[in-house]
PDB file of C-alpha atoms in Angstrom:
ATOM      1  CA  MET F   1     120.165 108.497 107.059  1.00 42.00           C
ATOM      2  CA  ALA F   2     120.950 107.679 103.454  1.00 47.00           C
ATOM      3  CA  ARG F   3     118.212 106.959 101.090  1.00 49.00           C
ATOM      4  CA  PRO F   4     117.978 103.218  99.994  1.00 54.00           C
ATOM      5  CA  ARG F   5     119.148 102.781  96.400  1.00 70.00           C
ATOM      6  CA  ARG F   6     116.714 101.848  93.805  1.00 87.00           C
ATOM      7  CA  LEU F   7     116.424  98.211  93.084  1.00 90.00           C
ATOM      8  CA  ASP F   8     116.984  98.589  89.322  1.00 89.00           C
ATOM      9  CA  ASP F   9     120.243 100.524  90.040  1.00 91.00           C
ATOM     10  CA  LEU F  10     121.350  97.849  92.632  1.00 92.00           C
ATOM     11  CA  ALA F  11     120.754  95.086  90.016  1.00 93.00           C
ATOM     12  CA  ALA F  12     123.035  96.898  87.518  1.00 94.00           C
ATOM     13  CA  GLN F  13     125.759  97.416  90.145  1.00 95.00           C
ATOM     14  CA  LEU F  14     125.473  93.867  91.380  1.00 96.00           C
ATOM     15  CA  THR F  15     125.880  92.541  87.906  1.00 96.00           C
ATOM     16  CA  GLU F  16     129.090  94.475  87.477  1.00 95.00           C
ATOM     17  CA  ALA F  17     130.325  93.612  90.956  1.00 95.00           C
ATOM     18  CA  VAL F  18     129.613  89.899  90.734  1.00 95.00           C
ATOM     19  CA  ALA F  19     130.892  89.737  87.187  1.00 94.00           C
ATOM     20  CA  PRO F  20     129.655  86.196  86.475  1.00 95.00           C
ATOM     21  CA  ARG F  21     131.084  84.035  83.686  1.00 95.00           C
ATOM     22  CA  ALA F  22     128.491  82.780  81.340  1.00 96.00           C
ATOM     23  CA  LYS F  23     129.141  79.073  81.711  1.00 96.00           C
ATOM     24  CA  SER F  24     129.041  79.328  85.502  1.00 96.00           C
ATOM     25  CA  LEU F  25     126.038  81.543  85.559  1.00 97.00           C
ATOM     26  CA  ILE F  26     123.999  79.148  83.308  1.00 97.00           C
ATOM     27  CA  ILE F  27     124.837  76.453  85.858  1.00 97.00           C
ATOM     28  CA  THR F  28     123.330  78.771  88.531  1.00 97.00           C
ATOM     29  CA  VAL F  29     120.290  79.449  86.553  1.00 97.00           C
ATOM     30  CA  TYR F  30     119.522  75.840  85.724  1.00 97.00           C
ATOM     31  CA  GLY F  31     120.253  74.691  89.354  1.00 96.00           C
ATOM     32  CA  ASP F  32     118.415  77.407  91.078  1.00 97.00           C
ATOM     33  CA  ALA F  33     115.584  78.166  88.609  1.00 97.00           C
ATOM     34  CA  VAL F  34     115.134  75.707  85.786  1.00 97.00           C
ATOM     35  CA  LEU F  35     115.494  72.291  87.613  1.00 96.00           C
ATOM     36  CA  PRO F  36     112.592  72.860  89.960  1.00 96.00           C
ATOM     37  CA  HIS F  37     110.503  73.480  86.812  1.00 96.00           C
ATOM     38  CA  GLY F  38     111.377  70.194  85.039  1.00 94.00           C
ATOM     39  CA  GLY F  39     115.002  70.906  84.134  1.00 95.00           C
ATOM     40  CA  SER F  40     114.438  71.795  80.450  1.00 96.00           C
ATOM     41  CA  ALA F  41     114.128  75.009  78.568  1.00 96.00           C
ATOM     42  CA  TRP F  42     114.131  76.419  75.034  1.00 97.00           C
ATOM     43  CA  LEU F  43     117.478  78.000  74.100  1.00 97.00           C
ATOM     44  CA  GLY F  44     115.938  81.099  72.706  1.00 97.00           C
ATOM     45  CA  GLY F  45     114.356  81.837  76.061  1.00 97.00           C
ATOM     46  CA  LEU F  46     117.608  81.207  77.846  1.00 97.00           C
ATOM     47  CA  ILE F  47     119.522  83.578  75.443  1.00 97.00           C
ATOM     48  CA  ASP F  48     116.922  86.412  76.221  1.00 97.00           C
ATOM     49  CA  LEU F  49     117.141  85.561  79.978  1.00 96.00           C
ATOM     50  CA  MET F  50     121.051  85.835  79.907  1.00 97.00           C
ATOM     51  CA  ALA F  51     120.951  89.113  78.106  1.00 97.00           C
ATOM     52  CA  HIS F  52     119.785  90.669  81.441  1.00 96.00           C
ATOM     53  CA  PHE F  53     123.233  89.857  82.750  1.00 96.00           C
ATOM     54  CA  GLY F  54     125.026  91.333  79.819  1.00 95.00           C
ATOM     55  CA  MET F  55     125.746  87.896  77.985  1.00 96.00           C
ATOM     56  CA  SER F  56     125.563  87.912  74.288  1.00 97.00           C
ATOM     57  CA  GLU F  57     123.840  85.153  72.153  1.00 97.00           C
ATOM     58  CA  ARG F  58     127.230  83.954  70.860  1.00 97.00           C
ATOM     59  CA  ILE F  59     128.554  83.440  74.395  1.00 97.00           C
ATOM     60  CA  VAL F  60     125.406  81.711  75.633  1.00 97.00           C
ATOM     61  CA  ARG F  61     125.434  79.251  72.651  1.00 97.00           C
ATOM     62  CA  THR F  62     129.157  78.577  73.279  1.00 97.00           C
ATOM     63  CA  SER F  63     128.642  78.112  76.934  1.00 97.00           C
ATOM     64  CA  VAL F  64     125.767  75.828  76.437  1.00 97.00           C
ATOM     65  CA  PHE F  65     127.780  73.655  73.954  1.00 97.00           C
ATOM     66  CA  ARG F  66     130.566  73.368  76.521  1.00 97.00           C
ATOM     67  CA  LEU F  67     128.015  72.403  79.210  1.00 97.00           C
ATOM     68  CA  CYS F  68     126.901  69.622  76.951  1.00 97.00           C
ATOM     69  CA  LYS F  69     130.472  68.381  76.555  1.00 96.00           C
ATOM     70  CA  ASP F  70     130.905  68.448  80.280  1.00 93.00           C
ATOM     71  CA  ASP F  71     127.610  66.337  80.588  1.00 94.00           C
ATOM     72  CA  TRP F  72     125.720  69.063  82.558  1.00 96.00           C
ATOM     73  CA  LEU F  73     123.162  69.504  79.700  1.00 97.00           C
ATOM     74  CA  ALA F  74     121.784  67.563  76.821  1.00 97.00           C
ATOM     75  CA  ASN F  75     120.148  68.879  73.605  1.00 96.00           C
ATOM     76  CA  THR F  76     116.920  67.882  72.060  1.00 94.00           C
ATOM     77  CA  GLN F  77     116.131  69.296  68.628  1.00 93.00           C
ATOM     78  CA  ILE F  78     112.462  69.839  67.685  1.00 93.00           C
ATOM     79  CA  GLY F  79     112.095  71.473  64.245  1.00 90.00           C
ATOM     80  CA  ARG F  80     114.395  74.496  64.355  1.00 91.00           C
ATOM     81  CA  ARG F  81     114.250  74.878  68.037  1.00 95.00           C
ATOM     82  CA  SER F  82     116.874  73.504  70.560  1.00 96.00           C
ATOM     83  CA  PHE F  83     115.782  72.627  74.049  1.00 97.00           C
ATOM     84  CA  TYR F  84     118.446  71.923  76.663  1.00 97.00           C
ATOM     85  CA  ARG F  85     117.707  69.739  79.754  1.00 96.00           C
ATOM     86  CA  ALA F  86     119.814  68.761  82.739  1.00 96.00           C
ATOM     87  CA  THR F  87     121.413  65.293  82.255  1.00 96.00           C
ATOM     88  CA  ASP F  88     121.096  62.752  84.962  1.00 94.00           C
ATOM     89  CA  SER F  89     124.801  63.433  85.908  1.00 91.00           C
ATOM     90  CA  GLY F  90     124.034  67.207  85.953  1.00 93.00           C
ATOM     91  CA  LYS F  91     121.027  66.633  88.230  1.00 93.00           C
ATOM     92  CA  GLU F  92     123.253  64.775  90.721  1.00 90.00           C
ATOM     93  CA  ARG F  93     125.736  67.633  90.749  1.00 89.00           C
ATOM     94  CA  PHE F  94     122.959  70.150  91.046  1.00 92.00           C
ATOM     95  CA  ALA F  95     121.468  68.217  93.907  1.00 90.00           C
ATOM     96  CA  ALA F  96     124.760  67.934  95.714  1.00 87.00           C
ATOM     97  CA  ALA F  97     125.308  71.703  95.517  1.00 89.00           C
ATOM     98  CA  GLY F  98     121.623  72.323  96.421  1.00 91.00           C
ATOM     99  CA  ARG F  99     121.944  70.334  99.694  1.00 88.00           C
ATOM    100  CA  ARG F 100     124.494  72.845 100.842  1.00 87.00           C
ATOM    101  CA  ILE F 101     123.108  76.090  99.270  1.00 92.00           C
ATOM    102  CA  TYR F 102     119.409  75.696 100.513  1.00 92.00           C
ATOM    103  CA  ALA F 103     120.219  73.995 103.930  1.00 85.00           C
ATOM    104  CA  PRO F 104     118.437  75.244 107.041  1.00 79.00           C
ATOM    105  CA  LEU F 105     120.231  77.750 109.118  1.00 73.00           C
ATOM    106  CA  THR F 106     120.963  75.348 112.039  1.00 68.00           C
ATOM    107  CA  ARG F 107     122.933  72.285 111.641  1.00 67.00           C
ATOM    108  CA  GLU F 108     124.296  69.739 114.129  1.00 70.00           C
ATOM    109  CA  TRP F 109     127.879  68.497 114.424  1.00 72.00           C
ATOM    110  CA  ASP F 110     128.476  65.116 115.946  1.00 73.00           C
ATOM    111  CA  ARG F 111     132.152  65.890 116.281  1.00 76.00           C
ATOM    112  CA  GLY F 112     132.902  63.328 113.553  1.00 83.00           C
ATOM    113  CA  TRP F 113     135.299  63.643 110.806  1.00 88.00           C
ATOM    114  CA  ASP F 114     135.574  62.089 107.359  1.00 91.00           C
ATOM    115  CA  LEU F 115     139.137  61.323 106.378  1.00 93.00           C
ATOM    116  CA  LEU F 116     140.213  60.372 102.839  1.00 94.00           C
ATOM    117  CA  MET F 117     143.753  58.847 102.583  1.00 94.00           C
ATOM    118  CA  VAL F 118     145.649  58.542  99.435  1.00 92.00           C
ATOM    119  CA  PRO F 119     148.287  55.697  99.470  1.00 90.00           C
ATOM    120  CA  PRO F 120     151.697  56.837  98.317  1.00 87.00           C
ATOM    121  CA  ASN F 121     152.232  56.267  94.532  1.00 85.00           C
ATOM    122  CA  ALA F 122     148.639  55.132  94.096  1.00 88.00           C
ATOM    123  CA  LEU F 123     147.752  57.851  91.536  1.00 90.00           C
ATOM    124  CA  ASP F 124     149.346  59.549  88.596  1.00 91.00           C
ATOM    125  CA  THR F 125     150.138  63.176  88.874  1.00 90.00           C
ATOM    126  CA  GLU F 126     147.234  64.283  86.708  1.00 92.00           C
ATOM    127  CA  THR F 127     144.727  62.277  88.611  1.00 93.00           C
ATOM    128  CA  ARG F 128     146.105  63.270  91.932  1.00 91.00           C
ATOM    129  CA  ASP F 129     145.801  67.020  91.010  1.00 91.00           C
ATOM    130  CA  SER F 130     142.284  66.498  89.690  1.00 91.00           C
ATOM    131  CA  LEU F 131     141.413  64.788  92.999  1.00 92.00           C
ATOM    132  CA  LYS F 132     142.836  67.448  95.048  1.00 91.00           C
ATOM    133  CA  ARG F 133     140.997  70.216  93.103  1.00 88.00           C
ATOM    134  CA  GLU F 134     137.668  68.601  93.233  1.00 89.00           C
ATOM    135  CA  LEU F 135     137.931  67.710  96.953  1.00 91.00           C
ATOM    136  CA  LEU F 136     138.747  71.356  97.786  1.00 86.00           C
ATOM    137  CA  TRP F 137     135.604  72.265  95.896  1.00 82.00           C
ATOM    138  CA  GLN F 138     133.733  70.005  98.160  1.00 84.00           C
ATOM    139  CA  GLY F 139     135.101  71.733 101.140  1.00 84.00           C
ATOM    140  CA  PHE F 140     137.742  69.080 102.104  1.00 90.00           C
ATOM    141  CA  GLY F 141     140.987  70.393 103.713  1.00 88.00           C
ATOM    142  CA  ALA F 142     144.391  68.968 102.883  1.00 88.00           C
ATOM    143  CA  ALA F 143     145.777  67.879 106.269  1.00 87.00           C
ATOM    144  CA  SER F 144     148.822  66.609 104.276  1.00 87.00           C
ATOM    145  CA  ALA F 145     149.743  65.652 100.799  1.00 86.00           C
ATOM    146  CA  THR F 146     147.876  62.365 101.154  1.00 90.00           C
ATOM    147  CA  VAL F 147     145.201  63.044 103.735  1.00 92.00           C
ATOM    148  CA  TYR F 148     141.982  65.140 103.277  1.00 92.00           C
ATOM    149  CA  ALA F 149     139.540  65.891 106.036  1.00 91.00           C
ATOM    150  CA  HIS F 150     135.956  67.222 106.311  1.00 90.00           C
ATOM    151  CA  PRO F 151     133.719  67.850 109.306  1.00 85.00           C
ATOM    152  CA  ASN F 152     130.350  67.806 107.397  1.00 78.00           C
ATOM    153  CA  CYS F 153     131.124  65.673 104.282  1.00 82.00           C
ATOM    154  CA  ASP F 154     128.336  65.113 101.743  1.00 84.00           C
ATOM    155  CA  GLU F 155     129.175  61.370 101.390  1.00 88.00           C
ATOM    156  CA  ALA F 156     127.061  60.713  98.238  1.00 87.00           C
ATOM    157  CA  ALA F 157     128.821  63.587  96.476  1.00 87.00           C
ATOM    158  CA  MET F 158     132.273  62.461  97.667  1.00 91.00           C
ATOM    159  CA  HIS F 159     131.653  58.826  96.572  1.00 92.00           C
ATOM    160  CA  ARG F 160     130.383  59.978  93.182  1.00 90.00           C
ATOM    161  CA  LEU F 161     133.499  62.007  92.639  1.00 91.00           C
ATOM    162  CA  LEU F 162     135.805  58.990  93.525  1.00 93.00           C
ATOM    163  CA  ALA F 163     133.778  56.926  91.033  1.00 93.00           C
ATOM    164  CA  GLU F 164     133.967  59.521  88.310  1.00 90.00           C
ATOM    165  CA  LEU F 165     137.739  59.817  88.676  1.00 92.00           C
ATOM    166  CA  GLY F 166     138.098  56.031  88.767  1.00 93.00           C
ATOM    167  CA  VAL F 167     139.886  56.113  92.143  1.00 94.00           C
ATOM    168  CA  ALA F 168     137.191  54.633  94.396  1.00 92.00           C
ATOM    169  CA  ASP F 169     139.175  51.511  94.921  1.00 92.00           C
ATOM    170  CA  LYS F 170     142.440  53.322  95.584  1.00 93.00           C
ATOM    171  CA  ILE F 171     141.385  55.774  98.306  1.00 93.00           C
ATOM    172  CA  VAL F 172     140.859  54.828 101.916  1.00 93.00           C
ATOM    173  CA  HIS F 173     137.764  56.441 103.650  1.00 94.00           C
ATOM    174  CA  MET F 174     137.798  56.449 107.335  1.00 93.00           C
ATOM    175  CA  LYS F 175     135.775  58.182 110.022  1.00 91.00           C
ATOM    176  CA  ALA F 176     137.174  59.819 113.170  1.00 88.00           C
ATOM    177  CA  THR F 177     135.759  61.376 116.319  1.00 84.00           C
ATOM    178  CA  LEU F 178     137.255  64.278 118.015  1.00 76.00           C
ATOM    179  CA  ASP F 179     138.826  63.556 121.305  1.00 74.00           C
ATOM    180  CA  ARG F 180     137.910  66.636 123.442  1.00 69.00           C
ATOM    181  CA  ALA F 181     140.319  65.931 126.304  1.00 68.00           C
ATOM    182  CA  GLY F 182     142.858  68.355 124.773  1.00 63.00           C
ATOM    183  CA  GLY F 183     140.207  71.194 123.968  1.00 66.00           C
ATOM    184  CA  PHE F 184     139.967  72.873 120.731  1.00 72.00           C
ATOM    185  CA  GLY F 185     143.173  74.816 120.593  1.00 75.00           C
ATOM    186  CA  ALA F 186     145.304  72.449 118.592  1.00 79.00           C
ATOM    187  CA  LEU F 187     142.380  71.627 116.303  1.00 79.00           C
ATOM    188  CA  ARG F 188     141.809  75.315 115.502  1.00 81.00           C
ATOM    189  CA  ASP F 189     145.466  75.560 114.582  1.00 82.00           C
ATOM    190  CA  LEU F 190     145.039  72.518 112.313  1.00 82.00           C
ATOM    191  CA  VAL F 191     141.948  73.959 110.760  1.00 83.00           C
ATOM    192  CA  ARG F 192     143.843  77.217 109.766  1.00 82.00           C
ATOM    193  CA  GLY F 193     146.528  75.017 108.227  1.00 83.00           C
ATOM    194  CA  CYS F 194     144.045  73.000 106.080  1.00 83.00           C
ATOM    195  CA  TRP F 195     141.614  75.773 105.077  1.00 84.00           C
ATOM    196  CA  ASP F 196     142.091  79.388 104.097  1.00 86.00           C
ATOM    197  CA  VAL F 197     139.708  80.635 106.861  1.00 87.00           C
ATOM    198  CA  ASP F 198     140.823  84.234 106.355  1.00 89.00           C
ATOM    199  CA  GLN F 199     139.951  84.248 102.711  1.00 91.00           C
ATOM    200  CA  LEU F 200     136.518  82.709 103.409  1.00 92.00           C
ATOM    201  CA  GLU F 201     135.948  85.323 106.072  1.00 93.00           C
ATOM    202  CA  HIS F 202     136.896  88.146 103.644  1.00 95.00           C
ATOM    203  CA  ASP F 203     134.668  86.661 100.963  1.00 96.00           C
ATOM    204  CA  TYR F 204     131.675  86.408 103.135  1.00 96.00           C
ATOM    205  CA  ALA F 205     132.176  89.957 104.434  1.00 96.00           C
ATOM    206  CA  ALA F 206     132.323  91.306 100.758  1.00 97.00           C
ATOM    207  CA  PHE F 207     129.111  89.300 100.035  1.00 97.00           C
ATOM    208  CA  LEU F 208     127.291  90.985 102.946  1.00 97.00           C
ATOM    209  CA  ASP F 209     128.457  94.405 101.733  1.00 96.00           C
ATOM    210  CA  ARG F 210     127.174  93.739  98.262  1.00 96.00           C
ATOM    211  CA  PHE F 211     123.704  92.357  99.187  1.00 97.00           C
ATOM    212  CA  ARG F 212     122.730  94.080 102.468  1.00 96.00           C
ATOM    213  CA  PRO F 213     121.505  97.245 100.529  1.00 95.00           C
ATOM    214  CA  VAL F 214     118.890  94.952  98.672  1.00 95.00           C
ATOM    215  CA  TRP F 215     116.838  94.690 101.831  1.00 93.00           C
ATOM    216  CA  GLY F 216     116.568  98.444 102.251  1.00 90.00           C
ATOM    217  CA  ALA F 217     115.797  98.796  98.580  1.00 92.00           C
ATOM    218  CA  LEU F 218     113.021  96.143  98.781  1.00 92.00           C
ATOM    219  CA  ASP F 219     111.448  97.913 101.753  1.00 88.00           C
ATOM    220  CA  ALA F 220     111.477 101.235  99.805  1.00 86.00           C
ATOM    221  CA  THR F 221     109.823  99.727  96.601  1.00 82.00           C
ATOM    222  CA  GLU F 222     106.061  99.339  96.494  1.00 80.00           C
ATOM    223  CA  ALA F 223     106.003  96.988  93.586  1.00 80.00           C
ATOM    224  CA  PRO F 224     109.339  95.512  92.650  1.00 84.00           C
ATOM    225  CA  ASP F 225     109.834  94.590  88.943  1.00 91.00           C
ATOM    226  CA  PRO F 226     109.692  90.800  88.542  1.00 94.00           C
ATOM    227  CA  ARG F 227     112.543  90.852  86.138  1.00 95.00           C
ATOM    228  CA  THR F 228     114.763  92.800  88.494  1.00 95.00           C
ATOM    229  CA  ALA F 229     113.783  90.425  91.270  1.00 95.00           C
ATOM    230  CA  PHE F 230     114.903  87.509  89.164  1.00 97.00           C
ATOM    231  CA  VAL F 231     118.263  89.227  88.227  1.00 97.00           C
ATOM    232  CA  ILE F 232     118.978  89.897  91.952  1.00 97.00           C
ATOM    233  CA  ARG F 233     118.062  86.443  93.109  1.00 97.00           C
ATOM    234  CA  THR F 234     120.211  84.799  90.481  1.00 98.00           C
ATOM    235  CA  LEU F 235     123.185  87.034  91.267  1.00 98.00           C
ATOM    236  CA  MET F 236     122.818  86.464  95.032  1.00 98.00           C
ATOM    237  CA  ILE F 237     122.744  82.734  94.684  1.00 98.00           C
ATOM    238  CA  HIS F 238     125.560  82.666  92.170  1.00 97.00           C
ATOM    239  CA  ASP F 239     127.783  84.732  94.432  1.00 97.00           C
ATOM    240  CA  PHE F 240     126.752  82.844  97.540  1.00 97.00           C
ATOM    241  CA  ARG F 241     127.348  79.510  95.749  1.00 94.00           C
ATOM    242  CA  ARG F 242     130.809  80.478  94.698  1.00 92.00           C
ATOM    243  CA  ILE F 243     131.813  81.142  98.290  1.00 93.00           C
ATOM    244  CA  LEU F 244     129.834  78.374  99.946  1.00 89.00           C
ATOM    245  CA  LEU F 245     131.088  75.519  97.901  1.00 84.00           C
ATOM    246  CA  ARG F 246     134.591  76.377  99.074  1.00 84.00           C
ATOM    247  CA  ASP F 247     133.436  76.390 102.679  1.00 86.00           C
ATOM    248  CA  PRO F 248     133.796  73.176 104.748  1.00 82.00           C
ATOM    249  CA  MET F 249     130.930  74.467 106.981  1.00 82.00           C
ATOM    250  CA  LEU F 250     133.205  74.175 110.031  1.00 82.00           C
ATOM    251  CA  PRO F 251     131.373  73.954 113.323  1.00 79.00           C
ATOM    252  CA  PRO F 252     131.204  77.291 115.332  1.00 80.00           C
ATOM    253  CA  ASP F 253     133.712  75.838 117.990  1.00 77.00           C
ATOM    254  CA  LEU F 254     136.322  75.928 115.230  1.00 81.00           C
ATOM    255  CA  LEU F 255     135.624  79.349 113.744  1.00 83.00           C
ATOM    256  CA  PRO F 256     136.493  82.971 114.681  1.00 81.00           C
ATOM    257  CA  ALA F 257     134.107  84.966 116.709  1.00 81.00           C
ATOM    258  CA  ASP F 258     131.389  86.957 114.704  1.00 87.00           C
ATOM    259  CA  TRP F 259     131.981  84.446 111.660  1.00 90.00           C
ATOM    260  CA  PRO F 260     130.181  86.175 108.740  1.00 94.00           C
ATOM    261  CA  GLY F 261     129.324  82.866 107.055  1.00 92.00           C
ATOM    262  CA  GLN F 262     126.234  82.318 109.228  1.00 89.00           C
ATOM    263  CA  GLU F 263     125.155  85.905 108.812  1.00 93.00           C
ATOM    264  CA  SER F 264     125.530  85.563 104.983  1.00 95.00           C
ATOM    265  CA  ARG F 265     123.385  82.418 105.044  1.00 93.00           C
ATOM    266  CA  MET F 266     120.788  84.287 107.021  1.00 93.00           C
ATOM    267  CA  LEU F 267     120.717  87.304 104.625  1.00 96.00           C
ATOM    268  CA  THR F 268     120.580  84.971 101.640  1.00 96.00           C
ATOM    269  CA  ARG F 269     117.559  83.020 103.111  1.00 95.00           C
ATOM    270  CA  ASN F 270     115.693  86.213 104.041  1.00 95.00           C
ATOM    271  CA  LEU F 271     116.251  87.927 100.629  1.00 96.00           C
ATOM    272  CA  TYR F 272     115.371  84.671  98.807  1.00 96.00           C
ATOM    273  CA  ARG F 273     112.036  84.580 100.611  1.00 95.00           C
ATOM    274  CA  ARG F 274     111.352  88.115  99.708  1.00 94.00           C
ATOM    275  CA  LEU F 275     112.437  87.675  96.079  1.00 95.00           C
ATOM    276  CA  ALA F 276     110.974  84.219  95.425  1.00 94.00           C
ATOM    277  CA  GLY F 277     107.476  85.040  94.429  1.00 93.00           C
ATOM    278  CA  MET F 278     108.239  88.017  92.042  1.00 93.00           C
ATOM    279  CA  SER F 279     111.241  86.175  90.442  1.00 96.00           C
ATOM    280  CA  GLU F 280     109.114  82.993  89.895  1.00 95.00           C
ATOM    281  CA  SER F 281     106.531  85.160  88.099  1.00 94.00           C
ATOM    282  CA  TYR F 282     109.066  86.386  85.762  1.00 96.00           C
ATOM    283  CA  LEU F 283     110.751  83.051  85.146  1.00 96.00           C
ATOM    284  CA  MET F 284     107.423  81.441  84.233  1.00 94.00           C
ATOM    285  CA  SER F 285     106.823  84.206  81.637  1.00 94.00           C
ATOM    286  CA  ALA F 286     110.397  84.114  80.193  1.00 95.00           C
ATOM    287  CA  LEU F 287     111.071  80.479  79.607  1.00 96.00           C
ATOM    288  CA  THR F 288     109.232  77.708  77.627  1.00 95.00           C
ATOM    289  CA  THR F 289     109.705  73.972  77.064  1.00 95.00           C
ATOM    290  CA  ALA F 290     109.023  71.700  74.272  1.00 92.00           C
ATOM    291  CA  ASN F 291     105.646  71.191  75.726  1.00 92.00           C
ATOM    292  CA  GLY F 292     104.650  74.824  76.176  1.00 93.00           C
ATOM    293  CA  PRO F 293     105.104  76.937  79.270  1.00 92.00           C
ATOM    294  CA  LEU F 294     107.312  75.843  82.213  1.00 93.00           C
ATOM    295  CA  PRO F 295     105.435  73.569  84.600  1.00 94.00           C
ATOM    296  CA  GLU F 296     104.940  74.708  88.143  1.00 93.00           C
ATOM    297  CA  SER F 297     107.780  74.257  90.566  1.00 94.00           C
ATOM    298  CA  ASP F 298     108.008  70.923  92.191  1.00 92.00           C
ATOM    299  CA  PRO F 299     107.292  70.580  96.006  1.00 92.00           C
ATOM    300  CA  SER F 300     111.126  70.590  96.999  1.00 91.00           C
ATOM    301  CA  PHE F 301     111.353  74.279  95.946  1.00 94.00           C
ATOM    302  CA  ALA F 302     109.103  75.397  98.793  1.00 93.00           C
ATOM    303  CA  THR F 303     111.362  73.578 101.283  1.00 93.00           C
ATOM    304  CA  ARG F 304     114.509  75.593 100.481  1.00 94.00           C
ATOM    305  CA  PHE F 305     116.205  77.320 103.356  1.00 91.00           C
ATOM    306  CA  GLY F 306     114.046  75.437 105.804  1.00 88.00           C
ATOM    307  CA  GLY F 307     110.885  76.607 104.154  1.00 89.00           C
ATOM    308  CA  LEU F 308     109.759  79.391 101.747  1.00 86.00           C
ATOM    309  CA  ALA F 309     105.902  78.839 101.978  1.00 64.00           C
ATOM    310  CA  ASP F 310     105.639  81.128 105.074  1.00 50.00           C
ATOM    311  CA  SER F 311     106.915  83.998 103.308  1.00 48.00           C
ATOM    312  CA  GLU F 312     104.621  86.758 102.279  1.00 46.00           C
ATOM    313  CA  ALA F 313     106.236  87.285  99.000  1.00 40.00           C
ATOM    314  CA  LEU F 314     106.022  83.664  97.955  1.00 42.00           C
ATOM    315  CA  ALA F 315     102.361  83.138  99.075  1.00 36.00           C
ATOM    316  CA  GLY F 316     101.004  84.643  95.782  1.00 38.00           C
ATOM    317  CA  ALA F 317     103.046  82.427  93.568  1.00 37.00           C
ATOM    318  CA  PHE F 318     101.374  79.225  94.192  1.00 28.00           C
TER     319      PHE F 318
END
């Protein structure tokens, strides 16, 4: 039996394999780690934190500036120090992603569908392309050039998107229910035409290959380094988020046998529970706010993935 790899070595390999871009990784850090602690942090601490992922000070400053332009973050200057907090718009977007990322393992499907219909000639080309791109990132599938479908739609996120694009009064939102008389055969064919299920399956399988070794490494490590735990937790959520936000979370009846998406969610939940306490310890020592140390995490943090408080690793963090 092969010896488990050291956790530090795995962190370095995962950083190279995941190869995160600075702007996107900062979004992950804020959504996963900073937001539960009030949503604000000193830029200097963030620069030091991002250095663990190979990000230079210059690229962090540039990325934060762009995130401000995109209304994810806002700057507060106190003396010579800059503090960046999540904007209200950013918080809404973080919340929408969080509802999918940290959801419990089991979910119910009432066989309902949300359909968005775009009347012909209702949108100009640029707006139509923007709508399609954003809907695909919310997990919608394009049933045709003018119809988008989703079996597990986040209605709040969808309505916010339509409002932001200024098309809420131009798109028809309808609900439909599956007629089971014909079975699932035709629907499975339709699903493969609307979503790239093969690519999602490949991406989830690659995610499992990357992060399964972490479990063995944790078992073989008596006292994991908190910094390493934070790096691995962040890379895992970042990688998982990139796949999950393209996943419509199709019901099992419509997916191939042995679908790796559910196994990926289970691994993410289990590793997150193992890493949470150690990584939180490092985060609290690494970042500061305008009022001093980061505040304790809010109660919603402990409810992630159906509950973290029962994990042995997290117990010492509260």
